[in-house]
Structures are given as C-alpha cells and as structure tokens.
mmCIF file of C-alpha atoms in Angstrom:
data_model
loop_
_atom_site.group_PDB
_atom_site.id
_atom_site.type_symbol
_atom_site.label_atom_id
_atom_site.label_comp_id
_atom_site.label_asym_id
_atom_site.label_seq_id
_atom_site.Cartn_x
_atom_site.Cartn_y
_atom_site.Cartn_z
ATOM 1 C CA UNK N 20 106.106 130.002 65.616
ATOM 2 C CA UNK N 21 102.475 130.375 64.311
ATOM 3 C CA UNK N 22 100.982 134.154 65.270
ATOM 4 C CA UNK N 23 98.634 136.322 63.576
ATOM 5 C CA UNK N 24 96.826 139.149 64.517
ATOM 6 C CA UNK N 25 93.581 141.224 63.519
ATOM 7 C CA UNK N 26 93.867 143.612 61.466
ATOM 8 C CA UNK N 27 93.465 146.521 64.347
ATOM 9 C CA UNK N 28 96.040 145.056 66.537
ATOM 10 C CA UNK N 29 99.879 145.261 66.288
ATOM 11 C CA UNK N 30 101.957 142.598 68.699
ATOM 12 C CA UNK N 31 105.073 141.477 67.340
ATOM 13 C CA UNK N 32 106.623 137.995 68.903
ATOM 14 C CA UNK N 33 109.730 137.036 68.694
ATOM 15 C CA UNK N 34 112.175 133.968 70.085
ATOM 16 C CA UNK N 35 109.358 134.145 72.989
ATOM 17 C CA UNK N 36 109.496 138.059 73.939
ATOM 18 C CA UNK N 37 106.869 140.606 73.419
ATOM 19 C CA UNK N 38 108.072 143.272 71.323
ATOM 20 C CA UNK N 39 105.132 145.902 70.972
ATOM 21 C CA UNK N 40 102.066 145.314 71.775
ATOM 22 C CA UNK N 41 98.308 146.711 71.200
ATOM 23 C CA UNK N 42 97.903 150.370 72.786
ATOM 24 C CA UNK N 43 95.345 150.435 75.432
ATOM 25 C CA UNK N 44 92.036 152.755 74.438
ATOM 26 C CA UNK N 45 92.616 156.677 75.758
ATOM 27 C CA UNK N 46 89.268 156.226 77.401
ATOM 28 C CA UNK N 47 88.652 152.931 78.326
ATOM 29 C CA UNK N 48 84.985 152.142 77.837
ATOM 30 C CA UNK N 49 83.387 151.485 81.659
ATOM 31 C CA UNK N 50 80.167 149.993 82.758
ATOM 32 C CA UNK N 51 78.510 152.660 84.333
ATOM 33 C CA UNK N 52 78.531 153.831 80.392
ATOM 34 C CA UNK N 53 75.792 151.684 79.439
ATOM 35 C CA UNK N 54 73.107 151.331 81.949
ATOM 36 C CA UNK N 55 72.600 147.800 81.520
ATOM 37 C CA UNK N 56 75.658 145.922 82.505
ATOM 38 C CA UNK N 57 74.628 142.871 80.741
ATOM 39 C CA UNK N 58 75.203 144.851 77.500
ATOM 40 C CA UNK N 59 78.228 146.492 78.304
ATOM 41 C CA UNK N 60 79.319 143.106 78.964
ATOM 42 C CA UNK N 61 78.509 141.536 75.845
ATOM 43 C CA UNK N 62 80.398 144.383 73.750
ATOM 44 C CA UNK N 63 83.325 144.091 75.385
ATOM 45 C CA UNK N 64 83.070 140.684 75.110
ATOM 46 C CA UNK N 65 82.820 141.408 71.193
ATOM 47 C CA UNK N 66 85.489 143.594 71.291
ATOM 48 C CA UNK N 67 88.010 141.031 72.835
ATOM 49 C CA UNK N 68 87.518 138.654 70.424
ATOM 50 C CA UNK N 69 87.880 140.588 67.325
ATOM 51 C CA UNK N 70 90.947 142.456 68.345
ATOM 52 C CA UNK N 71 92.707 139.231 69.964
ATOM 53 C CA UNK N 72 96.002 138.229 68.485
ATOM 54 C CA UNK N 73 96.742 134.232 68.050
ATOM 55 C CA UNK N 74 99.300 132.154 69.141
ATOM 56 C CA UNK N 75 100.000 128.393 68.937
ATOM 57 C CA UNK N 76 96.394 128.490 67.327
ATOM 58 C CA UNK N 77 95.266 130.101 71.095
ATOM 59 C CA UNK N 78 93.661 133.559 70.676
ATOM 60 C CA UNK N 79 94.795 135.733 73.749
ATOM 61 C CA UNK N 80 94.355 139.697 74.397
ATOM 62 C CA UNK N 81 93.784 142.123 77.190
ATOM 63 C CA UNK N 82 90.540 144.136 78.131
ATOM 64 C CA UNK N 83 91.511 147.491 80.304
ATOM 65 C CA UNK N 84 88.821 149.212 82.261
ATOM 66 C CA UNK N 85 89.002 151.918 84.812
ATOM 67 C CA UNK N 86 85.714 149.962 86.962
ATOM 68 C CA UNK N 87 87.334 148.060 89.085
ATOM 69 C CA UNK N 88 84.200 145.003 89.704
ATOM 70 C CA UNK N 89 85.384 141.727 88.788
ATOM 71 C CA UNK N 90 81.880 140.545 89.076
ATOM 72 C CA UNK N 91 80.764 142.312 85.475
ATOM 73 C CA UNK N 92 84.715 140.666 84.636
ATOM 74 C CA UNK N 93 83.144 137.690 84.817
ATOM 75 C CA UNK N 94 80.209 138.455 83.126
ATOM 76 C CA UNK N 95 82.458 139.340 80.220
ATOM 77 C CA UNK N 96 84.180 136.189 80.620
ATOM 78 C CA UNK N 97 80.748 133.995 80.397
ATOM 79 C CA UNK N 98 79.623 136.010 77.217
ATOM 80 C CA UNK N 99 83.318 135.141 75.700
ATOM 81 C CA UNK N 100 82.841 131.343 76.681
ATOM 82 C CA UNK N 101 79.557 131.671 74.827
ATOM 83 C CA UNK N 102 81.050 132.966 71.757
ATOM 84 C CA UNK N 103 84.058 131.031 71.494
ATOM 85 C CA UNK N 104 82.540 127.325 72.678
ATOM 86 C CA UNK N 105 84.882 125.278 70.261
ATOM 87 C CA UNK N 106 87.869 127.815 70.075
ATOM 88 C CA UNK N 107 90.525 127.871 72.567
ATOM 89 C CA UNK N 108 91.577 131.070 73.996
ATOM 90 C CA UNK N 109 93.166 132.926 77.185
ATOM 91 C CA UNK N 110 91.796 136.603 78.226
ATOM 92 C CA UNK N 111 92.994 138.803 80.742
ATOM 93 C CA UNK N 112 90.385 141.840 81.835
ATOM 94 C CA UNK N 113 92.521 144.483 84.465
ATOM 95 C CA UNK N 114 91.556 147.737 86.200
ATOM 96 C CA UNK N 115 93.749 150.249 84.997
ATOM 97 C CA UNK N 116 93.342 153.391 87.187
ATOM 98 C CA UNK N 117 92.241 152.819 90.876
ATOM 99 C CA UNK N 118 94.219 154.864 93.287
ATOM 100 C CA UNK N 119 97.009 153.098 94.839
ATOM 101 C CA UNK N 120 96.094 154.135 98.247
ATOM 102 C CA UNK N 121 92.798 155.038 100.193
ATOM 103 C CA UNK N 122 92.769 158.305 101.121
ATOM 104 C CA UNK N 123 93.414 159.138 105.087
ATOM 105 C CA UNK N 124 94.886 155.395 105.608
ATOM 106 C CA UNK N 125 97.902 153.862 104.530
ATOM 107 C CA UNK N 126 95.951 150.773 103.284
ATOM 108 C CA UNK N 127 96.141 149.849 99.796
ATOM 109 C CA UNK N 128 93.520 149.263 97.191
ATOM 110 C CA UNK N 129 94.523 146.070 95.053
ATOM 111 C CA UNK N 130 92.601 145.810 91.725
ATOM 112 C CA UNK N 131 91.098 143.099 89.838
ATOM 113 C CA UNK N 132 92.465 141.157 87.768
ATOM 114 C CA UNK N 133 90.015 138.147 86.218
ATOM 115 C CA UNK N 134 91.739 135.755 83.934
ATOM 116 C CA UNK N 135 89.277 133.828 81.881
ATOM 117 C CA UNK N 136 90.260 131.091 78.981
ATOM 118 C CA UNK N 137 88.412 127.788 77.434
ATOM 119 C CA UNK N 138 91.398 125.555 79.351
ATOM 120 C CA UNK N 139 91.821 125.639 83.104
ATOM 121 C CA UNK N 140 95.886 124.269 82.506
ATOM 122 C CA UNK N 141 96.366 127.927 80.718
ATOM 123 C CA UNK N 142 94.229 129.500 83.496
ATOM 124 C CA UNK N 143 96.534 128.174 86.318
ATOM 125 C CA UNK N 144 99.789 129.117 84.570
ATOM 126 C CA UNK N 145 98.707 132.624 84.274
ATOM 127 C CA UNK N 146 97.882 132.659 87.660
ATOM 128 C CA UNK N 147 100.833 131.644 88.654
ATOM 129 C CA UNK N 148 102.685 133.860 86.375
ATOM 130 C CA UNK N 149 101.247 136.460 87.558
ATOM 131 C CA UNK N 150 102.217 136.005 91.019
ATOM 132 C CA UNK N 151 105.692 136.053 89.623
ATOM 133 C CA UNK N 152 105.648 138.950 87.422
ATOM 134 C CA UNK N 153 104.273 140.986 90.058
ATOM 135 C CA UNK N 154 105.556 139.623 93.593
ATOM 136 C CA UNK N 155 104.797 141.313 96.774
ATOM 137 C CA UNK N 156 101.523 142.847 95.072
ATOM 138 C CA UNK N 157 99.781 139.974 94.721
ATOM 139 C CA UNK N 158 96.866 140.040 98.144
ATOM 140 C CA UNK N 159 94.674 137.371 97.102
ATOM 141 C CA UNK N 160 94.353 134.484 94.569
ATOM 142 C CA UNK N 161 90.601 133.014 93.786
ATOM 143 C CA UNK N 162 92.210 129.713 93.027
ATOM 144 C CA UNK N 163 88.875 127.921 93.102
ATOM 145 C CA UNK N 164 87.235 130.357 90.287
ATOM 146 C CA UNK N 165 84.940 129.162 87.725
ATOM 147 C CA UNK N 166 85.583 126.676 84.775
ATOM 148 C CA UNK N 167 85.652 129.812 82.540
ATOM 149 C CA UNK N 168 87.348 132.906 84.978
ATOM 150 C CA UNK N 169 90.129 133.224 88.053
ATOM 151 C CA UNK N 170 90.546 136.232 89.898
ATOM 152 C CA UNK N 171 93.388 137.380 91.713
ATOM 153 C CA UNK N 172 93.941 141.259 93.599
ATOM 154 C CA UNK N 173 97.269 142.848 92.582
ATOM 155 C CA UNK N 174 97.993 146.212 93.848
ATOM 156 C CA UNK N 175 98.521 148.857 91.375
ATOM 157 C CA UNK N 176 97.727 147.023 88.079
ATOM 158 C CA UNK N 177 98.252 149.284 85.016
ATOM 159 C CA UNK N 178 100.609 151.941 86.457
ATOM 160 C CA UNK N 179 103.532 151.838 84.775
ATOM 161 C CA UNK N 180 104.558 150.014 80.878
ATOM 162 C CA UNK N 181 106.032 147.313 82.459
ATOM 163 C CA UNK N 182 102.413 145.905 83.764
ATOM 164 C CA UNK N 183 101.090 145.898 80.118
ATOM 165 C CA UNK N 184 104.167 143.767 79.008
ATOM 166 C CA UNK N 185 103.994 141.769 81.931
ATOM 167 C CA UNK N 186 100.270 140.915 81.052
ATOM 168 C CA UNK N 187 101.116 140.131 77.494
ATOM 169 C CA UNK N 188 104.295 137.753 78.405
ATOM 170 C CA UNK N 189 101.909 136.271 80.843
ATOM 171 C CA UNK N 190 99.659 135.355 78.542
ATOM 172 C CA UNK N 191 101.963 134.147 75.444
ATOM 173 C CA UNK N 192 104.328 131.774 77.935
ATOM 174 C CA UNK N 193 100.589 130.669 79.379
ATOM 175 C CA UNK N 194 99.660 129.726 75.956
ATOM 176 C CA UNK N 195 102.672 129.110 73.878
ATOM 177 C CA UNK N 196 103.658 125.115 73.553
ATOM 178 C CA UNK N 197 106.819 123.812 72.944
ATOM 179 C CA UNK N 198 107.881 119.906 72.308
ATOM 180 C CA UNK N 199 110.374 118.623 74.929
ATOM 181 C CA UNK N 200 111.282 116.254 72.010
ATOM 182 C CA UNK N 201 111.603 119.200 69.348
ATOM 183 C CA UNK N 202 114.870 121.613 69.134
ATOM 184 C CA UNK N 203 114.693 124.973 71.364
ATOM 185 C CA UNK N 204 115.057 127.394 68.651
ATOM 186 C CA UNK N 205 118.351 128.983 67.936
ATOM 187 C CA UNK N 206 120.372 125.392 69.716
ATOM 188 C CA UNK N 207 122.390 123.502 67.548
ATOM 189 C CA UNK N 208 123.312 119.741 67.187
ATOM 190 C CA UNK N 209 127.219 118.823 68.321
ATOM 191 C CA UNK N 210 127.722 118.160 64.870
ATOM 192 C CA UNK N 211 126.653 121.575 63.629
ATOM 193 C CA UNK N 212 129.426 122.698 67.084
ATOM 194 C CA UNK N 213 131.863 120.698 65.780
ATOM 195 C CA UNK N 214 131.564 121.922 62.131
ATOM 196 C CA UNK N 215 131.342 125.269 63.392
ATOM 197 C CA UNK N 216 134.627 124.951 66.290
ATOM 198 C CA UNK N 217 136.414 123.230 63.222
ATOM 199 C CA UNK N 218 135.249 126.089 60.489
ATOM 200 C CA UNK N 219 138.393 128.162 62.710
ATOM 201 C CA UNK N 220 141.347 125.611 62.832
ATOM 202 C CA UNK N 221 143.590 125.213 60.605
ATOM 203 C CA UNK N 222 143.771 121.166 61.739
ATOM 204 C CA UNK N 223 147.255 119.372 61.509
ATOM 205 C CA UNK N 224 148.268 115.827 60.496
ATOM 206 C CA UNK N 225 150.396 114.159 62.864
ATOM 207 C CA UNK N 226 153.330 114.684 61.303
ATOM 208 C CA UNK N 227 152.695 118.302 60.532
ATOM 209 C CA UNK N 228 152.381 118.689 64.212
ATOM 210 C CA UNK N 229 155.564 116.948 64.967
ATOM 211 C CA UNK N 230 157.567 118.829 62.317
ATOM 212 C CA UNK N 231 156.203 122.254 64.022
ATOM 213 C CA UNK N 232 157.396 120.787 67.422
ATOM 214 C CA UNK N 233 160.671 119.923 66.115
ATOM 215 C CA UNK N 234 161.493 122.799 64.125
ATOM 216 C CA UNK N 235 163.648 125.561 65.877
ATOM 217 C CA UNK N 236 163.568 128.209 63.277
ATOM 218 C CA UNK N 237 159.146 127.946 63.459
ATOM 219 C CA UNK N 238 158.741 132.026 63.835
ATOM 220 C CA UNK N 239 156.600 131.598 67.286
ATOM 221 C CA UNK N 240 156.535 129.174 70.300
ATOM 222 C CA UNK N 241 154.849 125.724 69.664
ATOM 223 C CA UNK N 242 153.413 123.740 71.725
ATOM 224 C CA UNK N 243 151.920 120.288 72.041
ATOM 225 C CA UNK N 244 149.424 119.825 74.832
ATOM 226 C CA UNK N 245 147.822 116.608 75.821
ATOM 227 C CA UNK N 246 144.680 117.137 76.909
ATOM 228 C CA UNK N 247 143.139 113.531 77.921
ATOM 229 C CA UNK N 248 142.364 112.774 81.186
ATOM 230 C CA UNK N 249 144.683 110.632 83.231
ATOM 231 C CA UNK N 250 143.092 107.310 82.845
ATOM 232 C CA UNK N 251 143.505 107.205 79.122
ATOM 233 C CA UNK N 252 147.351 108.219 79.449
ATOM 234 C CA UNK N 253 147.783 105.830 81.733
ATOM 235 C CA UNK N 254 146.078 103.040 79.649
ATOM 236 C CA UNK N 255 147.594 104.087 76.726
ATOM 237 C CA UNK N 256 150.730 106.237 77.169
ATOM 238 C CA UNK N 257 152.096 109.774 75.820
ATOM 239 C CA UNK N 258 153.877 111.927 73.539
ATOM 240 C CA UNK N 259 157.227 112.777 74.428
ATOM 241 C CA UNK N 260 157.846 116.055 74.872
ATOM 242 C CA UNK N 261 153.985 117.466 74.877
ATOM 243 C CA UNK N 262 152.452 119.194 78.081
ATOM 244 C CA UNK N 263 150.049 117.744 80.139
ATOM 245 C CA UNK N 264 146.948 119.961 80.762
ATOM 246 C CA UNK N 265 143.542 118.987 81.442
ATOM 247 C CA UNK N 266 140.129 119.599 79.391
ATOM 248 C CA UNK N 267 138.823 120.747 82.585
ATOM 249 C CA UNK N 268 141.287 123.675 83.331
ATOM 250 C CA UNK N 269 142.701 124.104 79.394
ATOM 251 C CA UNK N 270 141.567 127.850 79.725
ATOM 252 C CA UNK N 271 142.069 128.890 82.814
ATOM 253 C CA UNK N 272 146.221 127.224 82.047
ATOM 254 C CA UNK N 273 146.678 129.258 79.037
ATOM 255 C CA UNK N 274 144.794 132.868 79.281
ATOM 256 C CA UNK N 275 147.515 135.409 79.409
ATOM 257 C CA UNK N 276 144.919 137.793 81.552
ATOM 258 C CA UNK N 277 144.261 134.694 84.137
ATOM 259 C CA UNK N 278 146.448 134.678 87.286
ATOM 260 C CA UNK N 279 146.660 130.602 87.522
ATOM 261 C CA UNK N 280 147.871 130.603 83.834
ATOM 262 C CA UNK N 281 151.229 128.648 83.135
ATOM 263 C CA UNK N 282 154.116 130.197 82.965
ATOM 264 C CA UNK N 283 154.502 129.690 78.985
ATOM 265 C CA UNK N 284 151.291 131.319 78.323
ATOM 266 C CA UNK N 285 152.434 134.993 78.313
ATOM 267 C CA UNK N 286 151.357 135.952 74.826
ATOM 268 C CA UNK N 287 148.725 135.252 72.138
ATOM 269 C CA UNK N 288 150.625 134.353 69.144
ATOM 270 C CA UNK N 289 151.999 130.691 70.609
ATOM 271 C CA UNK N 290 150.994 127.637 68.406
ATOM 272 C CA UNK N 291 149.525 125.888 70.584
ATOM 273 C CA UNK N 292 148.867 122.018 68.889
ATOM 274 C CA UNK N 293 145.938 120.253 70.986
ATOM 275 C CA UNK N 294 144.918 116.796 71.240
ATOM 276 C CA UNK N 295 142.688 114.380 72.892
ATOM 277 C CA UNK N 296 142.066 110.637 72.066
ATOM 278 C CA UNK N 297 140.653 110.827 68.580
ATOM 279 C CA UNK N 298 140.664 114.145 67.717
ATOM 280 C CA UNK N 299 136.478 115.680 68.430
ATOM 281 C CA UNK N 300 137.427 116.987 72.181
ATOM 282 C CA UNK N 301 140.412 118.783 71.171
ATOM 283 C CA UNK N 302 138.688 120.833 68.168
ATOM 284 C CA UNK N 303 136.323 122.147 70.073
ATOM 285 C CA UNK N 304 138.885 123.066 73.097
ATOM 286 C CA UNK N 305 140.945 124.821 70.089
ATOM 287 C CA UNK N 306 137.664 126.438 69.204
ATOM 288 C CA UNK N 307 137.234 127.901 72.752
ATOM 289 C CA UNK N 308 141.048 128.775 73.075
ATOM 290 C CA UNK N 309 140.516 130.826 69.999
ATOM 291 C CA UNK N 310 137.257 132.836 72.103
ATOM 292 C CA UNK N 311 140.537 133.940 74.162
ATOM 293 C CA UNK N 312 142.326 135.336 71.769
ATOM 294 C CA UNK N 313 144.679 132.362 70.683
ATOM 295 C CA UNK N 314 144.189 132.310 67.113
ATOM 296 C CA UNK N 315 146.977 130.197 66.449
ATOM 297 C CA UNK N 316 145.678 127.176 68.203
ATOM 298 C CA UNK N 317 144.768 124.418 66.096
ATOM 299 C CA UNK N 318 144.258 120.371 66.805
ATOM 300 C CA UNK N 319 145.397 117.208 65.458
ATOM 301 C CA UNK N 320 143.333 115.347 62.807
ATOM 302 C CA UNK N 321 142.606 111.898 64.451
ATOM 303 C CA UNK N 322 144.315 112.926 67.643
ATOM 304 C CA UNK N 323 146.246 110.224 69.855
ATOM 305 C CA UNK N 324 144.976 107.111 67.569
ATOM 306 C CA UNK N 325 146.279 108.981 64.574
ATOM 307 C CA UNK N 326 149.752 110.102 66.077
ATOM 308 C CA UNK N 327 150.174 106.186 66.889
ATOM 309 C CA UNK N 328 148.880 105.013 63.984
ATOM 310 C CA UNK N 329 151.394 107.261 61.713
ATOM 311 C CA UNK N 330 154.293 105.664 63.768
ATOM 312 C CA UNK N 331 155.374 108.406 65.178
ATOM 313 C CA UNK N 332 157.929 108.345 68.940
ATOM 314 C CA UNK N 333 155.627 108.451 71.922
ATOM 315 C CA UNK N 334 156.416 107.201 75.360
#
C-alpha cells in the first residue's frame, strides 16, 4: 500500500488501521491571531499541504483550530484548491475546543467540521463516514456544499483521542482504493488452503487406511468416516464398515467438549481416517478436525475414486 509522509509528520498505516498519527499543535493557531483572515487563511492553507501525509497517491491531513467559523474553513479550503489544482487530495479542518454545552441551557453547541478535497466521490464518503463514526452527534449535514468544501455540525468534535483517530480513519477509508478484481491482503487462494490443511496430515493410501481399520492390535481407536453427502453414496455406494457423518455437522459429531457429539468421540487421540469423493473436501475437514484438538485425523489420498480404484471391498 503506497504511503509517505513529510518529513514533520508521523502516521503509520497498516492492513487499513491508523496506528499513530500527527500530534495536534499545543496552541492551535486561530484567526483572530492575524487580523486579516484572508492571511490566516492562506497559511494554514500552507501548512496543510506541507505537513499532509499520502495515500493511494491522495494527500490527506487534518487542520485543528479552537475558532469555531466554518466560513474562514472554507476560505482555507479555496486557498488549498488553488494550490493543489492538478493534485488530488482530501482535508478535514475541525474545532477542537468549544464548550459542549451553553451555559444556563441544556442546549448543545455542535462544532464545525468542513471537509474539503479536489474529488466530490471522496467528499461524500467522508461525509458519510463521519456520520458513522460519530452517530447521534451528527445535527446537520451541508450536503449541497461547494465543489471544493462540505460542512457538517458534530457535537463535541476533538474531546477525547478517539475523535482524532476517527478523523484520520475517515479520511484514509475515504481515500484508500482497492480492486474488487485484486486479492484483499492477507486472503489466500484454495490452493494455498489446501497446501496449508494438507501441510498437517499425515495422508493415507487406501490400503493404509484399510489395514489401520482392520488391525486390532492399532494402539488407539480408528475410524473411517464417510463424509459425502447422500446423493453421491447413493449414486455410487459405500465402504463397509465406515461411519456415515456429514461435511456439514463433521465437527459438531466429533468434539469431545460438544454435547451433540457421537458417542465414539470421547477422547482426542482416535484415528479418525476421512474421506470424501476424491480426496480435496476431506483434507481440509481433517485440517479443521485438527483446530479441535484431533491431531490424529488424517484423509485418504484420492478418496472414494481411489479406494475403488485400488480394488478394495465396498458395498
């Protein structure tokens, strides 16, 4: 995932979570500190931009300010557009320290938030993420904005860590693109499942299988369990002497701790010898047995086809 930062900010991302992020300023720089707005707008402006982190080739970051006027908000957001007019990027600009409530009423003062960004798709997600991250805070939505800003009035913006998180997931998942036809990172093909489930067993041939069934001094219980679904055994028969027990209640059958286990499956040590038509279903039901604690259970190499093919006794 492409990210880089400048060299005054530190925000590490990872598998699509905000791990740190840049501190806000002690004393956030406010507009009644310059006496002409237009200024104070421009240097903040400057100061976005420079300390704005990139991701997905989108440069996003977060402006706090203890004025709470979204007007000037979007007069930082116009001198932003101005400097960036081929770039694409994704700004947030928050109040950070309005009191919660007005004093002698119980009404609440919402502050402004103004979202501002060079593509009105990224706007609208972070709009709507933001009505997410903070629900029930959320008093009004300026849906209709500008090409460049939205604004939207959430109560109590900025007092606790979780808001400056919030603003920075808000604006990576707003930004950050991922190809429906590409991977998710950290999935894996069923090949790469079936190597893996396999990578446990110690497989059996057919007859190896049918020795262990057949041989009363084998040191623990052994089982052979069928594990097709009825159709198929009906089409194209069974093993003599194996137990019949559906893929879709295989570990619910034979987990000692479950109450609707069978009565056989009373201790973790059992061989228990799965198989399905061909042998792929049954490794990776042996892989999940062994997430139970049944490390003995292994599968048949080629499965039903196999144990026919090798002319062994079925019925």
């Amino acid at each position: 995932m492409p990210f880089s930062t400048a060299a005054s900010s530190t925000v590490a991302l990872e598998h699509q979570h905000i791990q740190s992020f840049p501190t806000s300023p002690t004393n956030p720089r406010t507009f009644s500190d310059v006496r002409d707005s237009e200024e104070a707008a421009q240097s903040i402006a400057l100061r976005m931009i420079t300390n704005a982190c990139t991701v997905d080739g989108v440069r996003i970051g977060i402006h706090y300010s203890k004025e709470d006027d979204s007007d000037c908000f979007r007069l930082v957001a116009s001198h932003i557009s101005t400097c960036l007019p081929l770039s694409p990027y994704l700004f947030i600009i928050a109040t950070t320290s309005v009191s919660p409530t007005i004093s002698g009423s119980d009404a609440c003062v919402s502050d402004a938030l103004v979202i501002c960004g060079s593509d009105e798709d990224d706007m609208q997600r972070a709009v709507l993420l933001a009505s997410s991250k903070f629900p029930g805070r959320v008093d009004a939505v300026n849906n209709k904005g500008t090409l460049i800003a939205q604004a939207a009035s959430i109560r109590q913006i900025g007092s606790s860590t979780y808001h400056e998180a919030a603003l920075w997931d808000i604006l990576f998942n707003s930004v950050h693109t991922h190809n429906p036809h590409s991977p998710p990172p950290g999935s894996r093909s069923i090949d790469q499942i079936l190597s893996d489930a396999r990578a446990k067993l110690e497989r059996m041939t057919p007859q190896q299988a049918y020795d262990a069934l057949h041989d009363p001094t084998y040191p623990v219980p052994v089982f052979l369990v069928d594990i097709r679904p009825a159709a198929e055994r009906d089409r194209e028969g069974e093993i003599h002497g194996s137990l019949i027990v559906e893929r879709n209640v295989l570990e619910w059958r034979f987990d000692p701790r479950c109450e609707v286990r069978l009565t056989i499956a009373d201790r973790y040590d059992s061989k228990i010898i799965l198989f399905c038509r061909e042998g792929y279903t049954s490794s990776l039901a042996a892989a999940s047995l062994h997430e139970l604690g049944l490390l003995n259970t292994t599968d048949i190499v080629g499965g039903y086809d196999a144990w026919i093919a090798a002319g062994l006794p079925c019925q």
